[in-house]
Coordinates of C-alpha atoms in Angstrom, one line a residue:
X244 CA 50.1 -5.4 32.0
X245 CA 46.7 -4.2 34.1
X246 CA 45.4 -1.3 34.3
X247 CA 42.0 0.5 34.1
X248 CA 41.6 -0.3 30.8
X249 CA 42.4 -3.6 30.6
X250 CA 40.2 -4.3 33.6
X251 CA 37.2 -2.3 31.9
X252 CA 37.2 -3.8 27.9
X253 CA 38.5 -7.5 29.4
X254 CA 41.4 -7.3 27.3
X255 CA 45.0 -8.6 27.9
X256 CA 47.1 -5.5 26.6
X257 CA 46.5 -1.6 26.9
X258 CA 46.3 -1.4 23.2
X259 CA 43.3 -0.1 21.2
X260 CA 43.1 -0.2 17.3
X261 CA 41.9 3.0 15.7
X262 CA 38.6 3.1 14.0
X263 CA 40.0 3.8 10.5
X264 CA 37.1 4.3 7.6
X265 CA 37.3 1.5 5.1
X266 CA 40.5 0.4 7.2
X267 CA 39.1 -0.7 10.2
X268 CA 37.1 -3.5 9.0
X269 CA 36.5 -7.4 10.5
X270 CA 39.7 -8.9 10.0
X271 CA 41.7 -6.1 11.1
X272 CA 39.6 -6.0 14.3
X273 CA 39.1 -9.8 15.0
X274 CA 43.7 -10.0 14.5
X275 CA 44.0 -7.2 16.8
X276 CA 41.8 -9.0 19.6
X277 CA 42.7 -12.5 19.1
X278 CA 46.6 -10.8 19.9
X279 CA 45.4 -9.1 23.2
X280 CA 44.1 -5.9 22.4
X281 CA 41.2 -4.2 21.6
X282 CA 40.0 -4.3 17.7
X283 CA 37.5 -1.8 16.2
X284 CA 35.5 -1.9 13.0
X285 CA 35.3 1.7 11.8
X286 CA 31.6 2.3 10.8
X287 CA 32.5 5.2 9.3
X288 CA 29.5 6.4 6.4
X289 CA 28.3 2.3 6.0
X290 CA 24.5 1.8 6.3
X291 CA 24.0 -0.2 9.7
X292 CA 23.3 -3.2 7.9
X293 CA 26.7 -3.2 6.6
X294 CA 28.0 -2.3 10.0
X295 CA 25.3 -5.4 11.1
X296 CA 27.7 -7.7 8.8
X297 CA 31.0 -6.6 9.9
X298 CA 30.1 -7.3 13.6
X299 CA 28.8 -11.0 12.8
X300 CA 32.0 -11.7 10.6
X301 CA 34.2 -10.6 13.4
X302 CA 32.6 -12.6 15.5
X303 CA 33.4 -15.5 13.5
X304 CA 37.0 -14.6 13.8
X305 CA 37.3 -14.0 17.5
X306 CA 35.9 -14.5 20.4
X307 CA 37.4 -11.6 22.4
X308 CA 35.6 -8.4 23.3
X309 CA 35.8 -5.6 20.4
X310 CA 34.4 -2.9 19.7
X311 CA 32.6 -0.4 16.9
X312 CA 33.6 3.2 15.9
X313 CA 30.7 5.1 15.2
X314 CA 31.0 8.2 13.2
X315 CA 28.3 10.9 14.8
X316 CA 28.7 13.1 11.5
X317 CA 26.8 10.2 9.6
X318 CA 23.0 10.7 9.6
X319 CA 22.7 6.6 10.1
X320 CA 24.4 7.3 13.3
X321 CA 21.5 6.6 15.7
X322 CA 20.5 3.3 13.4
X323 CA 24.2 2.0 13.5
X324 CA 24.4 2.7 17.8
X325 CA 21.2 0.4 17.6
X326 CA 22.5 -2.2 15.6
X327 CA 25.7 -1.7 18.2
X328 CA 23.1 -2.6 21.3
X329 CA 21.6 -5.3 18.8
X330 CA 24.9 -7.1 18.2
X331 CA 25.8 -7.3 21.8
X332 CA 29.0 -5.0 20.8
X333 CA 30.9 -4.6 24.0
X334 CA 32.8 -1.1 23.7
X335 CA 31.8 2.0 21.5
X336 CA 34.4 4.5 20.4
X337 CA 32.8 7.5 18.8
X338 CA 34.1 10.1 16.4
X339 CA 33.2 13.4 14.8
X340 CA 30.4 14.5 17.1
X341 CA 28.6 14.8 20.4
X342 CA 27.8 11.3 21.2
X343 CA 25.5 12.4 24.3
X344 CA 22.3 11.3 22.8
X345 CA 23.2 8.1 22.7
X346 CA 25.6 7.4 25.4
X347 CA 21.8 6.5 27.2
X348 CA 21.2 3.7 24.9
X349 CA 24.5 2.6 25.2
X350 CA 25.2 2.2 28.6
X351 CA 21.7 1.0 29.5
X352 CA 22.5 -2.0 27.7
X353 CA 26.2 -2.5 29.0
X354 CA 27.8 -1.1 26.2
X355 CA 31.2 0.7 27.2
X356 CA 31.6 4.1 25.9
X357 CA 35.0 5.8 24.7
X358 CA 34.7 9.2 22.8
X359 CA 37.7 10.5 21.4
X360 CA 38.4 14.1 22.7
X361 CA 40.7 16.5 21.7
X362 CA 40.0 19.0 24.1
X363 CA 40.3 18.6 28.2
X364 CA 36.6 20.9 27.9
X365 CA 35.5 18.3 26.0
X366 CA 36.7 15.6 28.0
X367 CA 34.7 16.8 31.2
X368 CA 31.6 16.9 29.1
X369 CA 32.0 13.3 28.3
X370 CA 32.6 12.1 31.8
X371 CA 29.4 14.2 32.7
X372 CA 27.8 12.4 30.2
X373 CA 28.9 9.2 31.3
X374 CA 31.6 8.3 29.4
X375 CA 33.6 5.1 30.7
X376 CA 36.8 6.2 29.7
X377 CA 38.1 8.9 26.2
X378 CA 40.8 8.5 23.7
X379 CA 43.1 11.5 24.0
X380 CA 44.7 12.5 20.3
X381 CA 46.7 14.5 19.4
X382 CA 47.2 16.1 16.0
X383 CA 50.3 13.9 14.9
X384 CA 47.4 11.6 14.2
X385 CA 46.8 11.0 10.7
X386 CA 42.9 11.6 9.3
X387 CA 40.8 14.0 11.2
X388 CA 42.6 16.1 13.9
X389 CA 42.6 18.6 16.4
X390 CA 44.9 21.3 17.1
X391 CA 46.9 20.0 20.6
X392 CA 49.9 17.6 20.4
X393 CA 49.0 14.2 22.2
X394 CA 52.3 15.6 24.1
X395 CA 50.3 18.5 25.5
X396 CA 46.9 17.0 25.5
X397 CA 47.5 14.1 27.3
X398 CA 48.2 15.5 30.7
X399 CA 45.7 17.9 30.4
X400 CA 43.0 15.1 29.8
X401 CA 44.7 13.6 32.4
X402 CA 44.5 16.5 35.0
X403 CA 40.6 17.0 33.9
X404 CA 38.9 13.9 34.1
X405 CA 38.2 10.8 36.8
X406 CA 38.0 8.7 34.1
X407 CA 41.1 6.3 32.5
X408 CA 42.6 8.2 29.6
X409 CA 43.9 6.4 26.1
X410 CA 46.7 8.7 24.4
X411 CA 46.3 8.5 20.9
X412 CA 48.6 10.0 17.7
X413 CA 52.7 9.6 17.6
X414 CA 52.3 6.5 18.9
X415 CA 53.9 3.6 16.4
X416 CA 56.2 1.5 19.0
X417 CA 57.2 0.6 22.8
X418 CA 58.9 3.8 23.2
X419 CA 55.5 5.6 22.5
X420 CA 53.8 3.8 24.3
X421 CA 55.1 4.3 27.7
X422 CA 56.0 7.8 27.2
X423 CA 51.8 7.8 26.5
X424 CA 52.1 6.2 30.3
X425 CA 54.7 9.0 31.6
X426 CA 52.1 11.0 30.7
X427 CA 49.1 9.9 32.6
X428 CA 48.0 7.3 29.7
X429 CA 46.3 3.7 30.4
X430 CA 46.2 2.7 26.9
X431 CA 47.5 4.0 23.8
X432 CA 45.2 3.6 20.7
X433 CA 47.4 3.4 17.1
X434 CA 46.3 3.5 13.4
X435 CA 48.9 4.2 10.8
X436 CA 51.2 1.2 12.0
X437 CA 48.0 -1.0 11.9
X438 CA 47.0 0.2 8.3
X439 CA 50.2 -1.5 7.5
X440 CA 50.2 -4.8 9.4
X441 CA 49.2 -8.0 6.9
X442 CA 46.0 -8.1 8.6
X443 CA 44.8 -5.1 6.7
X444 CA 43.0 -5.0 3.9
X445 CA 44.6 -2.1 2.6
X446 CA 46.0 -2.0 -1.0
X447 CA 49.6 -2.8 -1.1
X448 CA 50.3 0.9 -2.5
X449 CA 49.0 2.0 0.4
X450 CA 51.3 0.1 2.6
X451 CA 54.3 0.9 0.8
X452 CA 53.6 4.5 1.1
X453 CA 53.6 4.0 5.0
X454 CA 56.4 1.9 4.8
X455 CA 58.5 4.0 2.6
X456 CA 57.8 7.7 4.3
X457 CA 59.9 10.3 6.4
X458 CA 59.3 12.1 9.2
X459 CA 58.5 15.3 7.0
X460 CA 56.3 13.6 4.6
X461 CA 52.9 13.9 6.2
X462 CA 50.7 17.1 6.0
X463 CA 47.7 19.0 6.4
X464 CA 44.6 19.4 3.7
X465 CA 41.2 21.2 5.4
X466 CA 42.3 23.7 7.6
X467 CA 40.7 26.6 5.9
X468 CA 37.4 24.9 5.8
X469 CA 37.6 23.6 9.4
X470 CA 37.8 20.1 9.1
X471 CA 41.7 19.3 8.6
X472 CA 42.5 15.9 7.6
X473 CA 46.7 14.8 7.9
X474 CA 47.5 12.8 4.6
X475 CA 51.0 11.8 2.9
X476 CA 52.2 14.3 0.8
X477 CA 51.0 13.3 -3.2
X478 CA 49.5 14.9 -6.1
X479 CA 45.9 15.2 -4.6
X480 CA 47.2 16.8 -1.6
X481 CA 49.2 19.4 -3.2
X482 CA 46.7 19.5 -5.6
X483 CA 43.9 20.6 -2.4
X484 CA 46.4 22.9 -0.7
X485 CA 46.4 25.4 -4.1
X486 CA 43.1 25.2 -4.5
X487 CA 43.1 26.5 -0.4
X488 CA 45.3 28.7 -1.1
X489 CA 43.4 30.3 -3.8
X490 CA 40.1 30.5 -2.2
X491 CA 38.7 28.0 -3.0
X492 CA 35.5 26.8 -1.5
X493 CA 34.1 23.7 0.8
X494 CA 31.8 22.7 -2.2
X495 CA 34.6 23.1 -4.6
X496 CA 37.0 21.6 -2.1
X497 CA 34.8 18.3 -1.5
X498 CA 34.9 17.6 -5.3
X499 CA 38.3 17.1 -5.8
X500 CA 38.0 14.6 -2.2
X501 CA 35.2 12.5 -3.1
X502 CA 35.8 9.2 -2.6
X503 CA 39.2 9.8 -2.6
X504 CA 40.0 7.4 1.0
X505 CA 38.1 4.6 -0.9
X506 CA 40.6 5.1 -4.0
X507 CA 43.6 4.8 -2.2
X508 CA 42.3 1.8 0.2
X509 CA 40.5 -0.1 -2.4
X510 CA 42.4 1.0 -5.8
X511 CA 45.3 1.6 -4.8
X512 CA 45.4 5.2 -6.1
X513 CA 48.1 7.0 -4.3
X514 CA 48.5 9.8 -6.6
X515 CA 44.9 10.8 -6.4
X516 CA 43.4 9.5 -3.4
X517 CA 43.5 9.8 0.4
X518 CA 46.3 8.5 2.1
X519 CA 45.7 9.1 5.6
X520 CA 48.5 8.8 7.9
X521 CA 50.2 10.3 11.1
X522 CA 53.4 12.0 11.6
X523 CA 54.5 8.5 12.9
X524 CA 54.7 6.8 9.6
X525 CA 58.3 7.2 9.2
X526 CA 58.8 4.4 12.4
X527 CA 56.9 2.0 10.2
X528 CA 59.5 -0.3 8.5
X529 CA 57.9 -3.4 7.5
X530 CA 54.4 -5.2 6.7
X531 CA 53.9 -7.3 10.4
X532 CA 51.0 -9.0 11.7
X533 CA 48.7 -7.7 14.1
X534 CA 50.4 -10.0 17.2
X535 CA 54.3 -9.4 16.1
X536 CA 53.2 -5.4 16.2
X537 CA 51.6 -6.1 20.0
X538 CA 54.2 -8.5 20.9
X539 CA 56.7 -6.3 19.9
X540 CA 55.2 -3.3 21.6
X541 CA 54.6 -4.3 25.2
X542 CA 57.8 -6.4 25.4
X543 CA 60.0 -2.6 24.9
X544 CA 57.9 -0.8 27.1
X545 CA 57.9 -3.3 30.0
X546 CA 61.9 -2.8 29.5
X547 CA 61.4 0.7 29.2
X548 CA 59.2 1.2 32.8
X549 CA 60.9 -1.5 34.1
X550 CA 57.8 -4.0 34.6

């Protein structure tokens, strides 16, 4: 399946892997690419030699374009977009930030550029600023989100820009993925069903948690401090939301969060740490490998728009 995605990144299917922190690491990336898509290594809060490591180990595992997430909010940001140039990383997706500083750097050494937006406002700004293409998503995504359903975003994105659009958030299987196309989409980017594929180093409490979940069992921890992050329900997240509801401050807040994503990745801890997740959870049935997920994917979609 072409389109302007697949003929910008040199990759076989419209499908992007999230940049998850501590998720979206090497082996997660280099499955995802060697199945046709496009894999990312989150780079999240690492120090860019880390970042340096990941990049070379995935390399080992593929040799198919991928790309780096880079997290603007981290104050190695500007380190980790050289190590990026460096590396000779193809495609940059960038989170949590303004990544116009460095979009220069980027694409004066070829490096393709996708912000994630959640704004049309902001997806202007990025074409202006030379943005190749930007992930649209929508706040069904699990982690950090904006306020917009992808439903609504989408086509606004789409309506705004020049540029080729990604939808991102609800999107877990073939019937997601072309209703992302109805909507003006040339790619869809997914995380939560990838946290679960066997390619992921995620803790097997983690995955069952994805695998187990409803449709209502997702919500919301941040919004009072500006920075709401969508989790599955557990003891720390109830635990956040009446401390919120009290009053309670960032500072205050921040303790009871510290390291908690690493917890629940690494540990296992899914009473007390961070599951991230989207609203699209409850579609993920079963552990599957990074190809059977693709596979599976584009075949019901090119039913569903009748490829």
């Amino acid at each position: 399946m072409e389109t302007r995605i697949t003929q910008l990144l040199g990759i076989e299917h419209p499908i992007i892997q999230g940049g998850m922190a501590w998720v979206a690491e090497y082996h997660l990336a280099a499955a995802v690419s060697n199945a046709g898509g496009l894999g990312i290594i989150g780079a999240a809060s690492a120090p860019p030699q880390v970042v340096r490591e990941q990049i070379r180990e995935a390399k080992k595992l593929t040799d198919r374009p991928f790309g780096v997430n880079v997290m603007l909010m981290n104050p190695n940001a500007p380190e980790v977009a050289q190590v990026v140039v460096e590396e000779g990383v193809p495609v940059v997706t960038t989170g949590a930030g303004n990544p116009g500083r460095l979009i220069p750097i980027w694409k004066e050494a070829g490096v393709k550029v996708i912000p994630v937006v959640a704004s049309a406002a902001m997806a202007r700004m990025m074409e202006r600023a030379g943005a190749d293409a930007v992930v649209a998503e929508g706040n069904e995504s699990g982690g950090h989100i904006g306020e917009l359903t992808t439903m609504t975003l989408v086509p606004q994105v789409v309506d705004a820009v020049h540029i080729p659009v990604i939808a991102a958030g609800g999107i877990a299987d073939g019937r997601g993925f072309a209703a992302a196309f109805m909507l003006g989409a040339e790619a869809v980017q997914m995380g939560t069903r990838f946290v679960a594929a066997v390619e992921s180093i995620v803790h097997p409490n983690y995955k069952e948690r994805i695998i187990k979940a409803k449709d209502i069992d997702s919500e919301v921890t941040g919004r009072s401090t500006g920075h709401p992050i969508r989790v599955l329900r557990n003891q720390m997240s109830r635990e956040y939301l009446k401390m919120e509801k009290e009053g309670a401050g960032l500072e205050e807040l921040e303790v009871l969060t510290l390291g908690s994503l690493r917890k629940a990745v690494m540990d296992g801890d899914v009473k007390g740490g961070s599951l991230m997740a989207g609203q699209i959870a409850g579609l993920v049935k079963q552990e599957n490998t990074c190809a059977e997920i693709i596979d599976e994917i584009m075949e019901h979609a090119e039913k569903l728009l009748k490829l």
